[in-house]
Every structure is written in structure tokens, then in C-alpha cells.
N, CA and C of each residue as an Amber inpcrd file, in Angstrom:
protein
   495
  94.7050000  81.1820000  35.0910000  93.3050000  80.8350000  35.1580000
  92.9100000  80.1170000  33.8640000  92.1580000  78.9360000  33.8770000
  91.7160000  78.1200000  32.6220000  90.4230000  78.5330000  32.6590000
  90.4480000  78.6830000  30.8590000  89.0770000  78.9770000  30.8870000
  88.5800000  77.5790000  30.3610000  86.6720000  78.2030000  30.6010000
  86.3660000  76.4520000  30.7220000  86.5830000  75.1180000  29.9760000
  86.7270000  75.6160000  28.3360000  87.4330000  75.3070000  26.9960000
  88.5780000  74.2320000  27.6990000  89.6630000  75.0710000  28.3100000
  90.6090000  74.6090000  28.4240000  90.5930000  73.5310000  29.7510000
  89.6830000  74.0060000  30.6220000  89.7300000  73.0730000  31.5820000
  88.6740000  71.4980000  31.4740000  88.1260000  71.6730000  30.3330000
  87.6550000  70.5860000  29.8730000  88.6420000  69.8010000  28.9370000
  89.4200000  70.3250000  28.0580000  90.5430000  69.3900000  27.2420000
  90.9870000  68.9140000  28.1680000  91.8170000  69.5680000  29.2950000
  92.9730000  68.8540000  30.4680000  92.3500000  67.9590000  31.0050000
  90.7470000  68.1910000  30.9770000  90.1760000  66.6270000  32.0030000
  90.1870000  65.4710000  31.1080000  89.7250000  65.7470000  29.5220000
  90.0490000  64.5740000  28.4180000  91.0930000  63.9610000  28.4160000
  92.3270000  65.1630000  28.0660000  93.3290000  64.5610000  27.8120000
  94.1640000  63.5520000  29.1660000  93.5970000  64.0700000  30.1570000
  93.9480000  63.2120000  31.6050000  93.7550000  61.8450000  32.2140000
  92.2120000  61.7580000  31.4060000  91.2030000  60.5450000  31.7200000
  90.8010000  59.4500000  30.0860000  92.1570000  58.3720000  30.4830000
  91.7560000  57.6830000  29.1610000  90.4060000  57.3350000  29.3650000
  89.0900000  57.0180000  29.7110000  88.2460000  56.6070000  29.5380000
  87.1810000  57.8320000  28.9360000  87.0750000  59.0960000  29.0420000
  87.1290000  60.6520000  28.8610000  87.3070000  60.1310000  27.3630000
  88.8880000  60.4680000  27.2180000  89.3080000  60.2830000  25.5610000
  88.5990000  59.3970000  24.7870000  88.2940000  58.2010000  25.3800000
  88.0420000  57.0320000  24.6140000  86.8080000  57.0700000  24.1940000
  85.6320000  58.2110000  25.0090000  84.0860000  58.3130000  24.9160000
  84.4100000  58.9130000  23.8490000  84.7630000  60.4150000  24.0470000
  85.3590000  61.7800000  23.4490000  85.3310000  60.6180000  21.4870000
  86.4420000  60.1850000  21.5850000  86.6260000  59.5310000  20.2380000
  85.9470000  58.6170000  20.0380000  85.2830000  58.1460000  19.7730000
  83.9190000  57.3340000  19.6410000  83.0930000  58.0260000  19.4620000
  82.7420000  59.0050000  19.8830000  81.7170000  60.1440000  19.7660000
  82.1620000  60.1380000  18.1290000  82.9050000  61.2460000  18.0670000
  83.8260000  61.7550000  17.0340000  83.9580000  60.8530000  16.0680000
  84.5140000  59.3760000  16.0960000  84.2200000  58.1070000  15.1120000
  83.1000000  57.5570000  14.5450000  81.9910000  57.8240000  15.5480000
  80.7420000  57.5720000  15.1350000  79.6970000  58.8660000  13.7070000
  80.2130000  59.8260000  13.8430000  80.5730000  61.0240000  13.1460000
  80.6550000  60.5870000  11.8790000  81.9150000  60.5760000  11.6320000
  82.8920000  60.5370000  10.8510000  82.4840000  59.5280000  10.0490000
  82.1510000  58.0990000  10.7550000  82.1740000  57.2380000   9.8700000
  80.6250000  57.5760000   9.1420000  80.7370000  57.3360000   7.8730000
  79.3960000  58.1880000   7.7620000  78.4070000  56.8720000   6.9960000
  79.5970000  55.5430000   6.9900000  78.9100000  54.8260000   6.0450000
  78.4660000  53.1820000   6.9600000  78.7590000  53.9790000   8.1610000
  78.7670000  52.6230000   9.5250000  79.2790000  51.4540000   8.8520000
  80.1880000  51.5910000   8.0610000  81.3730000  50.2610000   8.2360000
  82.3450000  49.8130000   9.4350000  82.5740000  50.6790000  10.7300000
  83.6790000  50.7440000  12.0880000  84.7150000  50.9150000  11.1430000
  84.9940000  51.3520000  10.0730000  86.4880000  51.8090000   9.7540000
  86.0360000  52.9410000   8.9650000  86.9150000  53.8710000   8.9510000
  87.2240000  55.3980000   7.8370000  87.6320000  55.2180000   6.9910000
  87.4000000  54.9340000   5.9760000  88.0240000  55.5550000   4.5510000
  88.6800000  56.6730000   4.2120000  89.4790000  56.7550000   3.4570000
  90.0430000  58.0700000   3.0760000  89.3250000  59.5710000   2.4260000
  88.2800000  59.1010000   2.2050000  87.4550000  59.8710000   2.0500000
  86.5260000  60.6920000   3.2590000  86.2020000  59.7210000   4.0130000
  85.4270000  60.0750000   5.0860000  86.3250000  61.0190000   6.1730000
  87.5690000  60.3460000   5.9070000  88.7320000  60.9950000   6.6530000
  89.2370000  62.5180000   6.2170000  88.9880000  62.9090000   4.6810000
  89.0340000  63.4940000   4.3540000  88.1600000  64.6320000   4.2350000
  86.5780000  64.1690000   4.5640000  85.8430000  64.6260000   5.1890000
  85.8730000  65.6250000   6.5630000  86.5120000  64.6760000   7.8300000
  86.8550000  64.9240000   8.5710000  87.4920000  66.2210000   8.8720000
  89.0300000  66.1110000   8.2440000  89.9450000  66.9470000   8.3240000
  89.6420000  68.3760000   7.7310000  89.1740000  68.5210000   6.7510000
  87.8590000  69.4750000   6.0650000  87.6850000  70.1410000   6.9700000
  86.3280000  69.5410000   8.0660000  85.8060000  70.0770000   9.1120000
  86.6630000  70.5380000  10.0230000  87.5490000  69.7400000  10.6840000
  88.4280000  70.0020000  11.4610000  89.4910000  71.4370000  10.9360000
  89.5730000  71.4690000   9.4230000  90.2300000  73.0290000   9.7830000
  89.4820000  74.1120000   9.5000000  88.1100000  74.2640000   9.4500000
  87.4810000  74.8820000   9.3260000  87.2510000  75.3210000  10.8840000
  87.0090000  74.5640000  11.6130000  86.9260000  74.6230000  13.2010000
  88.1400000  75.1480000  13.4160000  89.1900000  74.9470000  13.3080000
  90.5600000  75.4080000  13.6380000  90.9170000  76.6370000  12.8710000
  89.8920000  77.2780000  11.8330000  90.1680000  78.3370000  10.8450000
  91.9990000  78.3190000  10.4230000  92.1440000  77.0850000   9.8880000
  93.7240000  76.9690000   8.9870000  93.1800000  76.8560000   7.8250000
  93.7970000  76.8740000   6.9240000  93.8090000  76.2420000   4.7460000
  93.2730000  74.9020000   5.5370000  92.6770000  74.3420000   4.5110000
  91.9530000  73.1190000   4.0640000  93.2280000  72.5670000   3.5200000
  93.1220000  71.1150000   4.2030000  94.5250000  70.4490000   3.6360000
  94.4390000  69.7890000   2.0820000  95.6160000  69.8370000   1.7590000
  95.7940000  69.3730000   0.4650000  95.4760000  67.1020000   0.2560000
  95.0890000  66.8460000  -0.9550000  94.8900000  65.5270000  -0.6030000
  96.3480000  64.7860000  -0.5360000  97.5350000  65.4700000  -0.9880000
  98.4590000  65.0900000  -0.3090000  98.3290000  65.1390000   1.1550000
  98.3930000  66.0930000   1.7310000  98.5100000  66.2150000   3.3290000
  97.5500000  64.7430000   3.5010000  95.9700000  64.9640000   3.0650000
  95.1340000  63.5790000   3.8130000  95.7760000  62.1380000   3.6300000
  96.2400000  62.5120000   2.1890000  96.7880000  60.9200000   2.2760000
  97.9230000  60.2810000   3.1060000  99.1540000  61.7710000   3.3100000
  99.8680000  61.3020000   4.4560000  99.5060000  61.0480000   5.6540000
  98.6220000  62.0710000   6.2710000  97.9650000  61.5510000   7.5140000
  97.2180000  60.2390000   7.3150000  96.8260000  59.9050000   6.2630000
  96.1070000  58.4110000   6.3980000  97.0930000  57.3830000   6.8440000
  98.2630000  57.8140000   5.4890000  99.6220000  56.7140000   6.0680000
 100.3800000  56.4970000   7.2870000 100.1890000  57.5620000   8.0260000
 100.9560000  58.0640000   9.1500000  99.9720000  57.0510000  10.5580000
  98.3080000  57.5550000  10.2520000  97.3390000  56.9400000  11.0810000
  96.9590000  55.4900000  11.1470000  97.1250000  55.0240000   9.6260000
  96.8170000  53.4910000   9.5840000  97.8450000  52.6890000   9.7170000
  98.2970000  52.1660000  11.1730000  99.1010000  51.2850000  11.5620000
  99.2120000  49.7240000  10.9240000  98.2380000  49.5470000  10.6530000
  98.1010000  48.3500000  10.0300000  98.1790000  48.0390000   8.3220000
  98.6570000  49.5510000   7.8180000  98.5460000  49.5250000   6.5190000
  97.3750000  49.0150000   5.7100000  96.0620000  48.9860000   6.2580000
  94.4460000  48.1730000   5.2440000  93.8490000  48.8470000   4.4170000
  94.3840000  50.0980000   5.1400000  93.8710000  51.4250000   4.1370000
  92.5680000  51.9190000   4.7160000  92.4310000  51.6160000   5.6750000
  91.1040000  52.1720000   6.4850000  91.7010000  52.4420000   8.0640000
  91.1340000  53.2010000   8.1060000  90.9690000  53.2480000  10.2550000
  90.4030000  52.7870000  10.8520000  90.4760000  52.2300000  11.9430000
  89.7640000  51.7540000  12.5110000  89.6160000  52.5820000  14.2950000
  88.6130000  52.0910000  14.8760000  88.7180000  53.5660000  16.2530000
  89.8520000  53.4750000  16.2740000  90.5560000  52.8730000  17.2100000
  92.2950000  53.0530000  17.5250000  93.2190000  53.7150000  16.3980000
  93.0380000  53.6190000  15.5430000  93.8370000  54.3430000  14.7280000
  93.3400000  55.6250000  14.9490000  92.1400000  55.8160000  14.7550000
  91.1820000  57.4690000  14.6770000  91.9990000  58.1020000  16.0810000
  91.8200000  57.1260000  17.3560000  91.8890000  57.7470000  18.6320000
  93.3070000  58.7280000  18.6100000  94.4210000  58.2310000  17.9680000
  95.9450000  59.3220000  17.6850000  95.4200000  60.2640000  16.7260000
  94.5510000  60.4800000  16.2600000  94.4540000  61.6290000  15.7550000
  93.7530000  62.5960000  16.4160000  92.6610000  62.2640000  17.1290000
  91.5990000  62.7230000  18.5580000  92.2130000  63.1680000  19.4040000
  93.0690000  62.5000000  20.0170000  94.3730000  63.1600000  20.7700000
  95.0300000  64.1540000  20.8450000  95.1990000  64.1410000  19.2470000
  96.7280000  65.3930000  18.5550000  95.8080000  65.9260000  18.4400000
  94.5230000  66.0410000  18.3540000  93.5860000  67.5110000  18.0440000
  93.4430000  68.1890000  19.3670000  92.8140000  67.4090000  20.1490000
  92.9810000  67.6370000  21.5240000  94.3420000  68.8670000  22.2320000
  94.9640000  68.7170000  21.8320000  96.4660000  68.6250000  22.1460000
  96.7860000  69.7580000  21.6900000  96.7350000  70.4670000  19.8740000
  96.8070000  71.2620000  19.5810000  95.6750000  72.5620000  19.5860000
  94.2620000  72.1940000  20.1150000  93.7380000  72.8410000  20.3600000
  94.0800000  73.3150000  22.2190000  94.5860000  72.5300000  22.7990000
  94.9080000  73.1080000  24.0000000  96.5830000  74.2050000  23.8610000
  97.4900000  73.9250000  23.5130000  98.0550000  74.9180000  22.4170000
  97.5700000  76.0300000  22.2340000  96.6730000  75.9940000  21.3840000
  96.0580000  77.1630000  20.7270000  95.1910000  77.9550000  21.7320000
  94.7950000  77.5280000  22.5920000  93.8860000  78.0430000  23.9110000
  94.9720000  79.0330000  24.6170000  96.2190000  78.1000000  24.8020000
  97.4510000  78.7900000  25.7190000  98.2570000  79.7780000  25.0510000
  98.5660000  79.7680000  23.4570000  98.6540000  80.6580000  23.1910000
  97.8710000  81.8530000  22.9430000  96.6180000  81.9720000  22.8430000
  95.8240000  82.9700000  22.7410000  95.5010000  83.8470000  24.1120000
  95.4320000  82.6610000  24.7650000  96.1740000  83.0520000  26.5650000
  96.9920000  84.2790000  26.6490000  98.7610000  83.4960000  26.1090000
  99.6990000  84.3810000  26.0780000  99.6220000  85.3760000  25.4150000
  99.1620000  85.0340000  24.5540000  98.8450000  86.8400000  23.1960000
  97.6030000  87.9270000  24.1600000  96.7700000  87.4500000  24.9640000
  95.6920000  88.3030000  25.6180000  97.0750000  89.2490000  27.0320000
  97.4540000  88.3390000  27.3540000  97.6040000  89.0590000  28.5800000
  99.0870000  90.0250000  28.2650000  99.8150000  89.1580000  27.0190000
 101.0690000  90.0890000  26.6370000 100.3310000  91.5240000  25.9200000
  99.5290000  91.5300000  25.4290000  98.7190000  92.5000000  24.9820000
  98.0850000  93.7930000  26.3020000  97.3910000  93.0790000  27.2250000
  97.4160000  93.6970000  27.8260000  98.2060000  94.2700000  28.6780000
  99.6280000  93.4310000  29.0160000 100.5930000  94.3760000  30.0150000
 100.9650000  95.4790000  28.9090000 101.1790000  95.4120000  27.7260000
 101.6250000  96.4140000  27.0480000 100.8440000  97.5620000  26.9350000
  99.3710000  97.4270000  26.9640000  98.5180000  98.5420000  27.2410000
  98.5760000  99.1360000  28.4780000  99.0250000  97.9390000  29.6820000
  98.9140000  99.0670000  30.8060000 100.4370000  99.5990000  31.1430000
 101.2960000  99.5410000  30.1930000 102.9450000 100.1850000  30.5520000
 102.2470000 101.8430000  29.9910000 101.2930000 101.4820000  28.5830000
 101.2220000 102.7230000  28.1870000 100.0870000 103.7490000  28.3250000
  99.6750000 103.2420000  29.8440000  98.5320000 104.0200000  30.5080000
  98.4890000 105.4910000  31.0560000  98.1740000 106.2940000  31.2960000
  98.6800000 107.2610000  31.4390000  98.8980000 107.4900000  33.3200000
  99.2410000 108.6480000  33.2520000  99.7980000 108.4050000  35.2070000
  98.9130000 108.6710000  35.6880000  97.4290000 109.1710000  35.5530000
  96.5420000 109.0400000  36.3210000  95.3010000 107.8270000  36.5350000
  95.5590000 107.1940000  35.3820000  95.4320000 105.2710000  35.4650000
  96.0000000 104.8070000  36.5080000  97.2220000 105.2510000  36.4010000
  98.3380000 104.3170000  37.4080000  98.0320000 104.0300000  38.6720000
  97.4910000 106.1810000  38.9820000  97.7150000 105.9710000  40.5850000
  96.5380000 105.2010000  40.9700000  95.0850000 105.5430000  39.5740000
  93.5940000 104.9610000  40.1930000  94.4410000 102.8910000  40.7210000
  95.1730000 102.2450000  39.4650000  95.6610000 100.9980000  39.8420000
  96.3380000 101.0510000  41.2390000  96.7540000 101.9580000  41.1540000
  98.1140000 101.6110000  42.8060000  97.0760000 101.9500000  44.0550000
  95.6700000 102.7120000  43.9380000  94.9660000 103.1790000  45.2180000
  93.9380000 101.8290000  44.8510000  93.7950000 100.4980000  43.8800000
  93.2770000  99.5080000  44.2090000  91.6140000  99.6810000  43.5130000
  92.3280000 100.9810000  42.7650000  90.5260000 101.3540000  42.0020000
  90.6000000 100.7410000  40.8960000  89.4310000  99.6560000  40.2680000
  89.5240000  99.5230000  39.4010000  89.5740000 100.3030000  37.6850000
  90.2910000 100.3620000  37.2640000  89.8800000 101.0690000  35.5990000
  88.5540000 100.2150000  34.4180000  88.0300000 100.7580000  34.6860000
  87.1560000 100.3260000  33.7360000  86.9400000 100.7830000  32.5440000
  86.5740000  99.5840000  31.3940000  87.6580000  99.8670000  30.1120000
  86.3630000  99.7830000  29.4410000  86.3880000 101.2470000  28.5590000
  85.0400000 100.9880000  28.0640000  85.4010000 101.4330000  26.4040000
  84.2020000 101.5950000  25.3350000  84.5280000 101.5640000  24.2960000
  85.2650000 103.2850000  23.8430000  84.7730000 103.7650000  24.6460000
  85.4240000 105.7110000  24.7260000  86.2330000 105.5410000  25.0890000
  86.9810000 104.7420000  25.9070000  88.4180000 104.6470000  26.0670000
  89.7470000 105.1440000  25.1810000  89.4820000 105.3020000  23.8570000
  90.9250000 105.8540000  22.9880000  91.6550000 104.0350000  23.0380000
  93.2980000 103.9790000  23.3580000  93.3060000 103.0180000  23.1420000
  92.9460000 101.2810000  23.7330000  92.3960000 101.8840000  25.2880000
  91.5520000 101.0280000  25.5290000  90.4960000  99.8590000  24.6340000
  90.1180000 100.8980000  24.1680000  89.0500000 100.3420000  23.3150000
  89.5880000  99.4540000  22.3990000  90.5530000  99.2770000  21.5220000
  90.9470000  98.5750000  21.1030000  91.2860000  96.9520000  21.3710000
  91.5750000  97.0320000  22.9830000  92.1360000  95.7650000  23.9090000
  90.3340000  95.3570000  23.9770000  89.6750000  96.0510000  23.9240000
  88.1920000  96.0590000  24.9510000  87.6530000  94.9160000  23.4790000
  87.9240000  95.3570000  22.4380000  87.1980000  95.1250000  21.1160000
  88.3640000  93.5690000  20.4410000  89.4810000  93.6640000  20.8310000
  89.9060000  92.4770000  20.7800000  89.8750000  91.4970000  22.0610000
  89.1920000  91.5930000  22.8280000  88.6110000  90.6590000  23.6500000
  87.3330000  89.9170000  23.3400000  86.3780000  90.6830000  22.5370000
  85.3100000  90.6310000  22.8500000  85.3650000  89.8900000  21.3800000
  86.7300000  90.1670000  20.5250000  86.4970000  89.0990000  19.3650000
  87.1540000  87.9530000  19.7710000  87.8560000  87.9130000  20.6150000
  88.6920000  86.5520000  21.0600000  87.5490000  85.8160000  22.0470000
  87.0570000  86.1400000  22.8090000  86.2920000  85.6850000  23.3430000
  84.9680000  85.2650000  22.4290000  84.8400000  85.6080000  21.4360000
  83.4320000  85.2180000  20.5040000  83.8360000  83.8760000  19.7660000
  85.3420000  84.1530000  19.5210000  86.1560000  83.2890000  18.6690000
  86.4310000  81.4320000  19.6770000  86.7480000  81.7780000  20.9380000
  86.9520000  80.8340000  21.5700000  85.3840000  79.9850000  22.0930000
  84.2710000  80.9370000  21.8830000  82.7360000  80.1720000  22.2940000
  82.4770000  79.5450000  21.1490000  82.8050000  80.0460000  19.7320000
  82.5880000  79.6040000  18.8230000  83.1330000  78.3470000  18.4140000
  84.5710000  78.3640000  18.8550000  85.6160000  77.1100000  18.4280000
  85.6090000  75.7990000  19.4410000  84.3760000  76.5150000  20.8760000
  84.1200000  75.5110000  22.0860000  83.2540000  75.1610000  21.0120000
  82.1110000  75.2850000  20.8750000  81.2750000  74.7270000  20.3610000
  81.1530000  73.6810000  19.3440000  82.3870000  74.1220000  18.0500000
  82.3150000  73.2330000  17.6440000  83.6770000  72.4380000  17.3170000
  83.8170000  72.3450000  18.1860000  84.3940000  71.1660000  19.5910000
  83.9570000  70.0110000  19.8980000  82.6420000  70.8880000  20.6990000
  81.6930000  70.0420000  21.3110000  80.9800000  69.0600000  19.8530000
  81.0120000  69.7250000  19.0540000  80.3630000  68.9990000  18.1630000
  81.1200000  67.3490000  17.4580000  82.1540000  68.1380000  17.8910000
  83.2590000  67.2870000  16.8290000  83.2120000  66.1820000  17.6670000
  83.3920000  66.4690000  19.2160000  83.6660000  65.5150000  20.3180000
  82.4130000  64.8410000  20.5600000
């Protein structure tokens, strides 16, 4: 099941014309000095924001300057959209990543809580009753309380998303 986060990247990343709004949005942003190209600064700007949204370390101005070198195809020393758009992409990209793994970490989490349910959980699961998982639960509560931060975490990181995009 995608959540909506995720089922909005897959429609970006699907629909070049999607992407191409998506980054333009995002370029228009960024550029902060309406020249149509980024500077390394502005770029540096950028990336700032971007791992703050992504909650990683703040990159080093080594790291920006390689990504500048890596992004500016034309070597001018500025970006221009098309250059910006491979980086819009790979964000895209690794934030859908990060959606799927948090995915995999929720539900590997939870089969492991329900191996260690007790046998009268089991039979309420096998007669089709739901368990309902509340904060008195013992270790329930724990799964209940890391949902409810993963889920705060993923409205939060939609959002500013949306912003970025």
C-alpha cells in the first residue's frame, strides 16, 4: 500500500511534464537572485534546506562544490534549469527510497511484535478479531508510539516537500 507521499513521487517521477513543473517550481525558489541560473551559493543554499528536510549533516562546502561540478554540464559555473532538473530527480528518487524503507522498517517491526504476542492475541487474530493496540498495551505501546512518530515524521517531510516542489 503507498502512502500518499509516495504515491505522489511515482506520479512525478513517471510524468516528465510533472517533473519539469515540480523543478521549476523548486528553481524558481532557489534562484533567489532571478538571474535563470544558480550560483554556488544559492545552490548551497539549497542543499542546506534540502538536508534539513531529509534530517542528514549539512553538507560540507566540499560536498557543494562537488555536486556543483558533477551538476554543471557545461562547466560556466552556474546552473541552469536543466542542470537543476538531475538534481530534482535524485531527490525525488531518494526520498522515494526513504519512504520504502521506512515502509520496510514499519512492517518488519511489526511482524516481530506479532511473533511475540501472546497466545491469547493469536487466537483473538486467527477468530478474525481485531487487536486493538492501545497505549496500556505493555509492548504494544511501543509499536503504537513509533508509529505515531513515523507517521508525524513522514507529514512533516510531505510538507516540506511540498514546499521544496
Amino acid at each position: 500500500m503507498d502512502t500518499e507521499s509516495e504515491k505522489q513521487i511515482r506520479e512525478i517521477l513517471a510524468d516528465d511534464a510533472k517533473l519539469k513543473e515540480k523543478t521549476e517550481e523548486a528553481f524558481k525558489e532557489v534562484d533567489t537572485d532571478g538571474s535563470g541560473f544558480l550560483s554556488i551559493e544559492e545552490l548551497k543554499g539549497a542543499l542546506k534546506n534540502i538536508a534539513a528536510t531529509f534530517g542528514v549533516s549539512q553538507p560540507t562546502d566540499a560536498a557543494i562544490r562537488k555536486a556543483m561540478g558533477n551538476l554543471d554540464k557545461n562547466s560556466d559555473g552556474k546552473l541552469d534549469p536543466n542542470e537543476f532538473s538531475t538534481l530534482v530527480k535524485q531527490l525525488f528518487q531518494l526520498k522515494l527510497k526513504q519512504i520504502e524503507k521506512e515502509k520496510k522498517d514499519t512492517n518488519s517491526t511489526t511482524k516481530t511484535e506479532e511473533s511475540k504476542s501472546s497466545p491469547s492475541t493469536k487466537t483473538a487474530t486467527r477468530n478474525q478479531e481485531p487487536h486493538r493496540v492501545s497505549e496500556s498495551d505493555g509492548s504494544s505501546s511501543e509499536v503504537f508510539q513509533k508509529l505515531q512518530q513515523q507517521n508525524e515524521r513522514l507529514r512533516s517531510e510531505l510538507q516540506s516537500l511540498k514546499e521544496l516542489a
